[in-house]
Coordinates of C-alpha atoms in Angstrom, one line a residue:
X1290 CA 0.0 0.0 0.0
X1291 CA 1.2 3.4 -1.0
X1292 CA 1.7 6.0 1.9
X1293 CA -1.9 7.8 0.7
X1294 CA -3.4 4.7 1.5
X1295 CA -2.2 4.2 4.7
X1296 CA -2.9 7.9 5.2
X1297 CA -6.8 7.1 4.3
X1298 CA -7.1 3.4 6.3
X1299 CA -5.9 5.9 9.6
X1300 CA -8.1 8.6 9.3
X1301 CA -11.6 8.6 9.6
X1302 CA -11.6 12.0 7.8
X1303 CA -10.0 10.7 4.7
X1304 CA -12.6 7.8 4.9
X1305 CA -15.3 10.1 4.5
X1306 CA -13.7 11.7 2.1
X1307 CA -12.5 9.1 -0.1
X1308 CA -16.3 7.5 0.0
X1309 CA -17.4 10.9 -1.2
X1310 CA -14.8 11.1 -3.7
X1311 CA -15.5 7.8 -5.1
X1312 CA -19.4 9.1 -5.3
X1313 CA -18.3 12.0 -7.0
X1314 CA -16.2 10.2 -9.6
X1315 CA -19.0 7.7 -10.0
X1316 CA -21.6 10.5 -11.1
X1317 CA -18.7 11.7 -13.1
X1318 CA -18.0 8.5 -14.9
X1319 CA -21.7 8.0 -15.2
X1320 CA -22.1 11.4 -17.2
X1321 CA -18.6 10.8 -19.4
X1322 CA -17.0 13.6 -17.6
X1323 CA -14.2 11.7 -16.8
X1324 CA -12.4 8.2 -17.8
X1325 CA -11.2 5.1 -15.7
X1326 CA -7.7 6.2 -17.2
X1327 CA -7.9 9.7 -15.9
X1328 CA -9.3 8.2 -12.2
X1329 CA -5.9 6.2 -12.4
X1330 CA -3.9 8.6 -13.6
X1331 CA -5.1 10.6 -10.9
X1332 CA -4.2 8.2 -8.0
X1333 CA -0.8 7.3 -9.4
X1334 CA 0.0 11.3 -8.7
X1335 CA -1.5 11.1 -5.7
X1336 CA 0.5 8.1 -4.5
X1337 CA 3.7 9.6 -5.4
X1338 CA 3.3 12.8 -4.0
X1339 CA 2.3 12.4 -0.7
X1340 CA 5.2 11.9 2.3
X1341 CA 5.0 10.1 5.4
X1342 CA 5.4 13.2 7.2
X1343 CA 2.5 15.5 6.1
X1344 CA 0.4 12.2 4.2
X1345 CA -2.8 13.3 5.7
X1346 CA -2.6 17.4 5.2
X1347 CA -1.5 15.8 1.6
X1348 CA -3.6 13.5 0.9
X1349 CA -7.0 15.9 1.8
X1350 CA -5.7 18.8 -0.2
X1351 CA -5.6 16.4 -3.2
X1352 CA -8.8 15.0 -2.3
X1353 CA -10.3 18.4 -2.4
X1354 CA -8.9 19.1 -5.8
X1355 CA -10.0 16.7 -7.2
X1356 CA -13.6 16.7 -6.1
X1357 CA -13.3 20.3 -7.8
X1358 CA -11.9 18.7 -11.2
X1359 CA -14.8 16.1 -10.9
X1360 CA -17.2 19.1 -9.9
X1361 CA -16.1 21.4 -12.8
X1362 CA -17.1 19.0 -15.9

């Protein structure tokens, strides 16, 4: 697991926030806003640019922009 995930499985936060963001990207895939490709595109960046150190501050802030990608086609 990368360090995003383990950022996600420790925070109840992130949980929400990842069940949300997987409702949001379901809508979105639904209405051909966005791709399976571009959904793992999306988490390979995340998983590579989030540290141990700050993975949860990290791993919300990328959350958040990509609700507003999803949210903005």
């Amino acid at each position: 697991r990368s360090v995003a995930e383990h950022a996600i499985c420790a925070s109840k936060d992130l949980q929400f926030l990842d069940n949300e963001l997987g409702t949001a990207y379901s809508a979105a895939l639904k209405a051909g806003a966005t791709s399976v490709a571009a959904q793992r595109a999306w988490l390979q960046y995340r998983d590579t640019q989030c540290e141990a150190v700050h993975a949860e501050e990290c791993v919300r802030t990328l959350m958040w922009n990509r609700f507003d990608e999803l949210a903005s086609k």
